[in-house]
Amino acid sequence: MNHYAVVHCGQLVPIKGPIVNDGAFIVKDGKIDWVGPTDAVPADLPTVDGEGKVVTPGLVDAHTHTVFAANRVEEFEFRSRGATYQEIAENGGGIRSTMEATRQATDLEEQVRAHQLRLVRNGTTTFETKTGYGLSPKLELQHLDLADAGVATVRKTFLGAHALPPEFEGDVNGYISALIQVLPEAKAKGASAVDAFIEPGYFTPDAIRPYLEAARSLGLGIHLHVDQLGPHQGAQFAAEMQATTADHLEFTDESGIRALMRAGVTPVLLPASVYGLGKEKYPDAKAMMKAGMAFCLATDYNPGSSPTSSLPFVMGLACRYMGMSPAQALVACTMIPSAVLGLQEQKGSIEVGFDADFVIWPYKDYREIAYWIGDVLPERVAIAGKFV
Ligand code: NIG
Ligand code: FE
């Protein structure tokens, strides 16, 4: 079926444009061909019955780590007894332990595919995903090849600078130089951006600057993990580097927010990683909204801080702890991330000419996507007009 209408959507939430009650849209050759009320749909088209339910665009997740093996359930239990993320990392856990599991896995491709299918099952039809658990120039490049399992639209980010691998212990600059050398190849393998974890114990602004400058001169975008574990002027650094996005920002204050705004850097907020680490300090979305900034919400799907593939869960956290409304949260999981990923003409909205990526939810009111906790799953997900 490549030409059909979805009819009787109780609430069609196109994102750009008002909600249509008893809404409908026509899908033709994988694209949205028309949007309007059900009673205006031509009678001769095959139909899919929306059954009075909520229909939204497929969700867009601007920050995920899906190229990893195994999990870190032991650390989860350590944290439940009071250990911190940093203490665990200093004792051989953390990113390096997933690096070891990922290097050893013989079925990494299947594991990546399983992670990405989980995202789709939760209503995400486009996502950014990072390498970062190979931690050698060679493995990071190999992981770029695995980063798109072919189940959704993927934007790939090279995160060689996630943590210092044991082979380069005591030689941050040596590792950075080795990464810089493979950036052209990363680009050739489809990376559209680079990322780095800027935090004490990981990478400092001064160490990482040459890597970001090399990336920029190749035309790669820059995403940065900043101000996650403490107030380290990471937002100011992201502004200085003219990053596309500054991600996390739990400890960013008003001056950091102003710096991002002036530099046109889009925040990507990851409340599930705050929740996942059992912390209480969420990023200051209210200050960002007050400043009139657009920002994304994303899962940060990863085995350490944020083992969730659910954007609805993230939306629920943003509404409960960050002062966002359900409508703002939905925009932050559709339209804004589609623009950040350069897909503003194709994704994140149900409008004529856009890709027919959409979700039918088992609800009557779109606010329920953020309201229910723990069991929010789509009824049906379509990518390019095909139900998956
Ligand atoms: O975004 N902060 C760095 N990266 C991840 C955590 C990765 C891990 O612990 O494996 C994050 O929270
Ligand atoms: Fe992350």
Tab-separated table of C-alpha atoms and ligand atoms in Angstrom:
chain	number	residue	atom	x	y	z
A	1	MET	CA	0.000	0.000	0.000
A	2	ASN	CA	1.794	3.154	-1.084
A	3	HIS	CA	-1.212	5.470	-1.386
A	4	TYR	CA	-3.699	5.567	1.482
A	5	ALA	CA	-5.375	7.790	4.028
A	6	VAL	CA	-5.150	7.618	7.816
A	7	VAL	CA	-8.612	8.692	8.975
A	8	HIS	CA	-10.473	9.361	12.214
A	9	CYS	CA	-7.436	10.462	14.199
A	10	GLY	CA	-9.155	11.711	17.373
A	11	GLN	CA	-6.335	14.226	17.800
A	12	LEU	CA	-4.023	14.659	14.850
A	13	VAL	CA	-1.060	16.566	16.293
A	14	PRO	CA	0.945	17.739	13.284
A	15	ILE	CA	3.319	19.802	15.525
A	16	LYS	CA	3.607	22.644	13.020
A	17	GLY	CA	0.015	23.767	12.758
A	18	PRO	CA	-2.988	23.309	15.032
A	19	ILE	CA	-4.362	20.023	16.347
A	20	VAL	CA	-7.046	18.611	14.034
A	21	ASN	CA	-9.905	16.778	15.757
A	22	ASP	CA	-11.141	13.829	13.714
A	23	GLY	CA	-8.117	14.563	11.533
A	24	ALA	CA	-6.783	12.711	8.535
A	25	PHE	CA	-3.793	12.686	6.245
A	26	ILE	CA	-2.930	11.050	2.973
A	27	VAL	CA	0.283	9.092	2.467
A	28	LYS	CA	1.671	8.742	-1.029
A	29	ASP	CA	4.985	7.090	-1.914
A	30	GLY	CA	6.234	7.375	1.647
A	31	LYS	CA	5.454	11.087	1.987
A	32	ILE	CA	2.609	13.124	3.452
A	33	ASP	CA	0.465	14.251	0.507
A	34	TRP	CA	-2.388	16.042	2.276
A	35	VAL	CA	-3.555	16.885	5.816
A	36	GLY	CA	-7.098	17.857	6.837
A	37	PRO	CA	-10.386	16.736	8.386
A	38	THR	CA	-11.580	13.169	7.846
A	39	ASP	CA	-14.746	14.214	6.048
A	40	ALA	CA	-12.675	15.839	3.263
A	41	VAL	CA	-10.755	12.653	2.350
A	42	PRO	CA	-11.562	11.338	-1.156
A	43	ALA	CA	-13.817	8.274	-0.848
A	44	ASP	CA	-11.868	6.052	-3.240
A	45	LEU	CA	-8.644	5.780	-1.176
A	46	PRO	CA	-7.787	2.765	1.004
A	47	THR	CA	-7.845	3.809	4.655
A	48	VAL	CA	-6.186	3.056	7.975
A	49	ASP	CA	-8.580	3.716	10.866
A	50	GLY	CA	-7.111	5.983	13.559
A	51	GLU	CA	-9.946	4.809	15.871
A	52	GLY	CA	-10.278	8.212	17.519
A	53	LYS	CA	-6.724	8.095	18.856
A	54	VAL	CA	-3.795	10.513	19.101
A	55	VAL	CA	-1.480	10.609	16.087
A	56	THR	CA	1.862	12.437	16.138
A	57	PRO	CA	4.905	12.532	13.898
A	58	GLY	CA	7.517	9.897	14.657
A	59	LEU	CA	9.640	11.128	17.550
A	60	VAL	CA	13.173	12.389	16.913
A	61	ASP	CA	15.910	11.600	19.451
A	62	ALA	CA	18.927	13.914	19.142
A	63	HIS	CA	21.256	12.051	21.535
A	64	THR	CA	21.700	8.293	21.854
A	65	HIS	CA	24.589	5.878	22.325
A	66	THR	CA	23.503	2.628	20.672
A	67	VAL	CA	26.836	1.051	19.734
A	68	PHE	CA	27.494	-0.863	22.922
A	69	ALA	CA	27.433	-4.404	24.247
A	70	ALA	CA	26.101	-5.841	27.491
A	71	ASN	CA	24.877	-3.610	30.319
A	72	ARG	CA	26.030	-2.176	33.642
A	73	VAL	CA	23.496	-3.674	36.003
A	74	GLU	CA	26.195	-4.271	38.673
A	75	GLU	CA	26.889	-0.534	38.800
A	76	PHE	CA	23.185	0.099	39.071
A	77	GLU	CA	23.174	-1.996	42.203
A	78	PHE	CA	26.335	-0.275	43.564
A	79	ARG	CA	24.643	3.077	43.059
A	80	SER	CA	21.550	1.842	44.840
A	81	ARG	CA	23.832	1.389	47.844
A	82	GLY	CA	25.225	4.896	47.552
A	83	ALA	CA	28.221	4.772	45.177
A	84	THR	CA	28.466	7.658	42.711
A	85	TYR	CA	29.008	7.563	38.957
A	86	GLN	CA	32.505	9.058	39.401
A	87	GLU	CA	33.490	6.628	42.179
A	88	ILE	CA	32.453	3.677	40.049
A	89	ALA	CA	34.405	5.010	37.055
A	90	GLU	CA	37.515	5.527	39.224
A	91	ASN	CA	37.264	1.879	40.320
A	92	GLY	CA	37.351	0.425	36.830
A	93	GLY	CA	33.647	0.668	36.017
A	94	GLY	CA	31.973	3.285	33.888
A	95	ILE	CA	32.615	3.918	30.228
A	96	ARG	CA	35.754	1.772	30.219
A	97	SER	CA	33.884	-1.298	31.411
A	98	THR	CA	31.423	-0.966	28.538
A	99	MET	CA	34.420	-0.407	26.255
A	100	GLU	CA	35.787	-3.787	27.326
A	101	ALA	CA	32.456	-5.555	26.845
A	102	THR	CA	31.994	-3.902	23.470
A	103	ARG	CA	35.491	-4.780	22.283
A	104	GLN	CA	34.913	-8.402	23.272
A	105	ALA	CA	31.431	-8.852	21.865
A	106	THR	CA	31.160	-11.207	18.928
A	107	ASP	CA	27.587	-10.194	18.163
A	108	LEU	CA	27.888	-6.423	18.385
A	109	GLU	CA	25.965	-5.860	15.169
A	110	GLU	CA	22.951	-7.742	16.551
A	111	GLN	CA	23.131	-5.909	19.860
A	112	VAL	CA	23.171	-2.543	18.095
A	113	ARG	CA	20.179	-3.580	16.041
A	114	ALA	CA	18.314	-4.610	19.199
A	115	HIS	CA	19.029	-1.218	20.818
A	116	GLN	CA	17.805	0.617	17.750
A	117	LEU	CA	14.656	-1.508	17.469
A	118	ARG	CA	13.870	-0.563	21.069
A	119	LEU	CA	13.977	3.103	20.107
A	120	VAL	CA	11.564	2.452	17.233
A	121	ARG	CA	9.236	0.426	19.454
A	122	ASN	CA	8.997	3.472	21.711
A	123	GLY	CA	7.934	5.709	18.838
A	124	THR	CA	11.289	7.116	17.697
A	125	THR	CA	11.681	7.053	13.924
A	126	THR	CA	14.776	9.263	13.575
A	127	PHE	CA	17.733	9.427	15.901
A	128	GLU	CA	21.279	10.595	16.274
A	129	THR	CA	23.623	7.906	17.559
A	130	LYS	CA	27.203	7.956	18.735
A	131	THR	CA	30.175	5.661	18.740
A	132	GLY	CA	32.305	5.955	21.883
A	133	TYR	CA	32.775	2.483	23.305
A	134	GLY	CA	35.524	1.312	20.946
A	135	LEU	CA	37.978	3.979	22.084
A	136	SER	CA	40.657	3.282	19.547
A	137	PRO	CA	40.747	5.111	16.232
A	138	LYS	CA	40.278	1.819	14.398
A	139	LEU	CA	37.363	0.542	16.473
A	140	GLU	CA	35.625	3.899	16.519
A	141	LEU	CA	35.668	3.833	12.709
A	142	GLN	CA	34.381	0.256	12.665
A	143	HIS	CA	31.600	1.241	15.022
A	144	LEU	CA	30.546	4.003	12.644
A	145	ASP	CA	29.877	1.253	10.111
A	146	LEU	CA	27.638	-0.509	12.642
A	147	ALA	CA	25.910	2.644	13.856
A	148	ASP	CA	23.096	2.445	11.346
A	149	ALA	CA	21.304	-0.897	11.682
A	150	GLY	CA	18.834	0.088	8.982
A	151	VAL	CA	15.715	0.228	11.146
A	152	ALA	CA	15.128	4.013	11.111
A	153	THR	CA	16.694	7.264	9.914
A	154	VAL	CA	20.052	7.657	11.622
A	155	ARG	CA	22.526	10.520	11.977
A	156	LYS	CA	25.949	9.236	13.027
A	157	THR	CA	28.297	11.027	15.430
A	158	PHE	CA	31.939	10.121	16.037
A	159	LEU	CA	32.534	10.066	19.816
A	160	GLY	CA	36.132	8.884	19.915
A	161	ALA	CA	36.709	11.348	22.780
A	162	HIS	CA	34.325	9.672	25.229
A	163	ALA	CA	36.997	8.466	27.645
A	164	LEU	CA	40.735	7.881	27.526
A	165	PRO	CA	41.452	4.239	26.638
A	166	PRO	CA	43.995	2.257	28.700
A	167	GLU	CA	46.409	2.145	25.744
A	168	PHE	CA	46.845	5.918	26.029
A	169	GLU	CA	46.893	6.196	29.843
A	170	GLY	CA	48.767	9.391	30.694
A	171	ASP	CA	48.838	10.542	27.065
A	172	VAL	CA	45.673	12.476	26.328
A	173	ASN	CA	47.337	14.485	23.588
A	174	GLY	CA	48.566	11.318	21.888
A	175	TYR	CA	45.035	9.921	21.821
A	176	ILE	CA	43.594	13.188	20.528
A	177	SER	CA	46.196	13.310	17.732
A	178	ALA	CA	45.374	9.725	16.765
A	179	LEU	CA	41.680	10.626	16.609
A	180	ILE	CA	42.343	13.715	14.519
A	181	GLN	CA	44.107	11.565	11.948
A	182	VAL	CA	41.025	9.436	11.329
A	183	LEU	CA	38.466	12.251	11.156
A	184	PRO	CA	38.482	12.364	7.321
A	185	GLU	CA	37.730	8.639	7.316
A	186	ALA	CA	34.994	9.116	9.914
A	187	LYS	CA	33.421	11.647	7.607
A	188	ALA	CA	33.733	9.270	4.649
A	189	LYS	CA	31.930	6.627	6.718
A	190	GLY	CA	28.965	8.912	7.139
A	191	ALA	CA	29.624	10.714	10.414
A	192	SER	CA	27.971	14.105	10.303
A	193	ALA	CA	29.425	15.340	13.590
A	194	VAL	CA	31.924	14.697	16.366
A	195	ASP	CA	31.303	14.729	20.103
A	196	ALA	CA	33.444	14.763	23.248
A	197	PHE	CA	32.870	14.249	26.957
A	198	ILE	CA	34.117	17.444	28.632
A	199	GLU	CA	34.431	16.748	32.336
A	200	PRO	CA	37.275	16.442	34.884
A	201	GLY	CA	38.739	12.959	34.522
A	202	TYR	CA	37.705	12.796	30.864
A	203	PHE	CA	38.658	15.628	28.484
A	204	THR	CA	39.457	19.268	29.190
A	205	PRO	CA	38.628	22.114	26.801
A	206	ASP	CA	42.322	22.722	26.145
A	207	ALA	CA	43.020	19.089	25.272
A	208	ILE	CA	39.995	18.764	23.009
A	209	ARG	CA	40.195	22.067	21.111
A	210	PRO	CA	42.457	20.802	18.270
A	211	TYR	CA	40.115	17.835	17.678
A	212	LEU	CA	37.082	20.103	17.414
A	213	GLU	CA	38.915	22.533	15.164
A	214	ALA	CA	40.006	19.696	12.880
A	215	ALA	CA	36.410	18.435	12.775
A	216	ARG	CA	35.092	21.860	11.920
A	217	SER	CA	37.587	22.354	9.114
A	218	LEU	CA	36.278	19.100	7.586
A	219	GLY	CA	32.711	20.413	7.734
A	220	LEU	CA	31.687	18.095	10.568
A	221	GLY	CA	29.206	19.379	13.148
A	222	ILE	CA	30.091	19.546	16.837
A	223	HIS	CA	28.035	18.106	19.697
A	224	LEU	CA	29.455	18.265	23.219
A	225	HIS	CA	28.717	16.573	26.558
A	226	VAL	CA	29.112	19.489	28.978
A	227	ASP	CA	28.313	20.496	32.570
A	228	GLN	CA	26.853	17.062	33.361
A	229	LEU	CA	28.631	16.306	36.627
A	230	GLY	CA	29.581	19.772	37.794
A	231	PRO	CA	29.694	23.460	36.823
A	232	HIS	CA	32.747	23.517	34.579
A	233	GLN	CA	31.978	26.365	32.166
A	234	GLY	CA	31.152	23.735	29.576
A	235	ALA	CA	28.380	25.806	28.060
A	236	GLN	CA	30.801	28.696	27.550
A	237	PHE	CA	33.194	26.288	25.856
A	238	ALA	CA	30.439	24.936	23.567
A	239	ALA	CA	29.626	28.546	22.670
A	240	GLU	CA	33.280	29.321	21.963
A	241	MET	CA	33.501	26.256	19.708
A	242	GLN	CA	30.255	27.232	17.945
A	243	ALA	CA	28.914	23.756	18.560
A	244	THR	CA	25.641	22.740	16.944
A	245	THR	CA	24.450	21.389	20.288
A	246	ALA	CA	25.499	21.494	23.924
A	247	ASP	CA	24.181	18.390	25.657
A	248	HIS	CA	23.362	17.705	29.339
A	249	LEU	CA	23.836	21.188	30.955
A	250	GLU	CA	22.639	20.040	34.380
A	251	PHE	CA	25.059	22.465	36.057
A	252	THR	CA	24.874	25.315	33.553
A	253	ASP	CA	23.926	28.656	35.086
A	254	GLU	CA	22.326	31.732	33.550
A	255	SER	CA	25.596	33.076	32.176
A	256	GLY	CA	26.188	29.751	30.421
A	257	ILE	CA	22.682	29.861	29.000
A	258	ARG	CA	23.276	33.399	27.726
A	259	ALA	CA	26.531	32.278	26.093
A	260	LEU	CA	24.736	29.438	24.289
A	261	MET	CA	22.004	31.747	23.163
A	262	ARG	CA	24.415	34.360	21.809
A	263	ALA	CA	26.369	31.710	19.914
A	264	GLY	CA	23.265	29.994	18.507
A	265	VAL	CA	24.057	26.655	20.169
A	266	THR	CA	20.990	24.461	20.747
A	267	PRO	CA	20.757	22.756	24.152
A	268	VAL	CA	19.940	19.039	24.240
A	269	LEU	CA	18.590	18.164	27.681
A	270	LEU	CA	18.790	14.615	28.978
A	271	PRO	CA	16.678	14.308	32.129
A	272	ALA	CA	16.644	10.504	32.029
A	273	SER	CA	20.381	10.525	32.746
A	274	VAL	CA	19.730	12.619	35.882
A	275	TYR	CA	16.999	10.210	36.928
A	276	GLY	CA	19.111	7.221	35.877
A	277	LEU	CA	21.942	8.291	38.180
A	278	GLY	CA	19.490	8.887	41.019
A	279	LYS	CA	20.292	12.609	41.092
A	280	GLU	CA	18.052	15.573	41.665
A	281	LYS	CA	19.560	18.444	39.728
A	282	TYR	CA	17.794	18.657	36.382
A	283	PRO	CA	18.894	21.166	33.725
A	284	ASP	CA	17.333	24.604	34.030
A	285	ALA	CA	14.794	24.399	31.213
A	286	LYS	CA	12.760	27.197	32.765
A	287	ALA	CA	15.631	29.674	32.380
A	288	MET	CA	16.078	28.538	28.775
A	289	MET	CA	12.382	28.982	28.036
A	290	LYS	CA	12.417	32.376	29.716
A	291	ALA	CA	15.333	33.373	27.491
A	292	GLY	CA	13.252	32.286	24.489
A	293	MET	CA	15.561	29.440	23.478
A	294	ALA	CA	14.540	26.366	21.538
A	295	PHE	CA	15.991	23.127	22.881
A	296	CYS	CA	15.715	19.378	22.459
A	297	LEU	CA	14.844	16.647	24.894
A	298	ALA	CA	16.610	13.352	24.215
A	299	THR	CA	17.050	9.971	25.887
A	300	ASP	CA	20.871	9.695	26.075
A	301	TYR	CA	20.179	5.955	25.710
A	302	ASN	CA	23.345	4.315	27.102
A	303	PRO	CA	24.194	1.527	29.549
A	304	GLY	CA	25.729	3.746	32.236
A	305	SER	CA	23.651	6.780	33.054
A	306	SER	CA	20.498	6.390	31.010
A	307	PRO	CA	19.317	2.903	30.132
A	308	THR	CA	16.079	3.988	28.497
A	309	SER	CA	14.954	4.175	24.899
A	310	SER	CA	11.714	5.975	25.776
A	311	LEU	CA	11.203	9.607	24.775
A	312	PRO	CA	7.722	9.544	26.377
A	313	PHE	CA	9.445	8.813	29.705
A	314	VAL	CA	11.808	11.742	29.074
A	315	MET	CA	8.825	13.983	28.283
A	316	GLY	CA	7.195	12.929	31.543
A	317	LEU	CA	10.344	13.859	33.501
A	318	ALA	CA	10.551	17.224	31.736
A	319	CYS	CA	6.941	17.997	32.665
A	320	ARG	CA	7.359	16.869	36.268
A	321	TYR	CA	10.809	18.254	37.108
A	322	MET	CA	11.663	20.925	34.549
A	323	GLY	CA	8.524	23.008	34.294
A	324	MET	CA	7.728	22.102	30.706
A	325	SER	CA	4.207	21.620	29.393
A	326	PRO	CA	3.307	18.437	27.487
A	327	ALA	CA	3.101	20.504	24.288
A	328	GLN	CA	6.557	21.994	24.823
A	329	ALA	CA	7.949	18.550	25.586
A	330	LEU	CA	6.471	17.113	22.393
A	331	VAL	CA	7.946	19.917	20.279
A	332	ALA	CA	11.324	19.258	21.962
A	333	CYS	CA	11.104	15.610	20.821
A	334	THR	CA	10.043	16.316	17.214
A	335	MET	CA	10.487	19.645	15.454
A	336	ILE	CA	13.511	21.003	17.309
A	337	PRO	CA	15.656	17.858	17.072
A	338	SER	CA	14.734	17.422	13.405
A	339	ALA	CA	16.200	20.891	12.782
A	340	VAL	CA	19.292	20.143	14.866
A	341	LEU	CA	19.884	17.057	12.737
A	342	GLY	CA	19.390	19.043	9.518
A	343	LEU	CA	16.116	17.273	8.735
A	344	GLN	CA	13.718	20.190	9.228
A	345	GLU	CA	12.190	19.711	5.766
A	346	GLN	CA	11.524	15.988	6.219
A	347	LYS	CA	11.010	14.996	9.838
A	348	GLY	CA	9.303	16.025	13.031
A	349	SER	CA	6.017	17.292	11.593
A	350	ILE	CA	3.030	15.848	9.763
A	351	GLU	CA	2.895	18.227	6.839
A	352	VAL	CA	2.713	18.048	3.080
A	353	GLY	CA	5.993	16.902	1.541
A	354	PHE	CA	7.387	15.518	4.802
A	355	ASP	CA	8.307	11.862	5.277
A	356	ALA	CA	5.312	9.801	6.402
A	357	ASP	CA	6.862	8.849	9.756
A	358	PHE	CA	4.060	8.795	12.316
A	359	VAL	CA	2.852	7.162	15.514
A	360	ILE	CA	-0.653	6.115	16.541
A	361	TRP	CA	-0.843	6.251	20.364
A	362	PRO	CA	-3.409	4.362	22.451
A	363	TYR	CA	-4.757	7.659	23.857
A	364	LYS	CA	-7.411	10.303	23.222
A	365	ASP	CA	-5.359	13.277	24.488
A	366	TYR	CA	-1.742	13.923	23.432
A	367	ARG	CA	-0.840	15.010	26.984
A	368	GLU	CA	-1.214	11.371	28.037
A	369	ILE	CA	2.060	10.578	26.230
A	370	ALA	CA	3.876	12.464	29.008
A	371	TYR	CA	1.344	11.692	31.730
A	372	TRP	CA	1.369	7.907	31.982
A	373	ILE	CA	4.491	6.426	33.541
A	374	GLY	CA	6.327	3.300	32.568
A	375	ASP	CA	3.993	1.771	30.014
A	376	VAL	CA	3.751	4.343	27.239
A	377	LEU	CA	4.112	2.437	24.010
A	378	PRO	CA	2.750	3.333	20.586
A	379	GLU	CA	-0.014	1.285	19.115
A	380	ARG	CA	1.469	1.524	15.625
A	381	VAL	CA	4.580	3.142	14.160
A	382	ALA	CA	5.041	3.945	10.477
A	383	ILE	CA	8.295	4.879	8.776
A	384	ALA	CA	8.074	6.320	5.260
A	385	GLY	CA	4.436	5.202	5.195
A	386	LYS	CA	5.191	1.559	6.076
A	387	PHE	CA	4.003	0.140	9.388
A	388	VAL	CA	6.833	-1.502	11.308
B	1	NIG	O1	25.857	10.892	28.242
B	1	NIG	N1	28.566	11.277	29.843
B	1	NIG	C1	29.038	10.554	28.990
B	1	NIG	N2	28.362	9.668	28.321
B	1	NIG	C2	27.170	9.087	28.805
B	1	NIG	C3	27.437	8.077	29.836
B	1	NIG	C4	28.154	6.975	29.233
B	1	NIG	C5	28.380	5.794	30.125
B	1	NIG	O2	28.356	5.907	31.345
B	1	NIG	O3	28.592	4.734	29.522
B	1	NIG	C6	26.155	10.124	29.149
B	1	NIG	O4	25.591	10.200	30.259
B	2	FE	FE	25.484	10.950	26.225
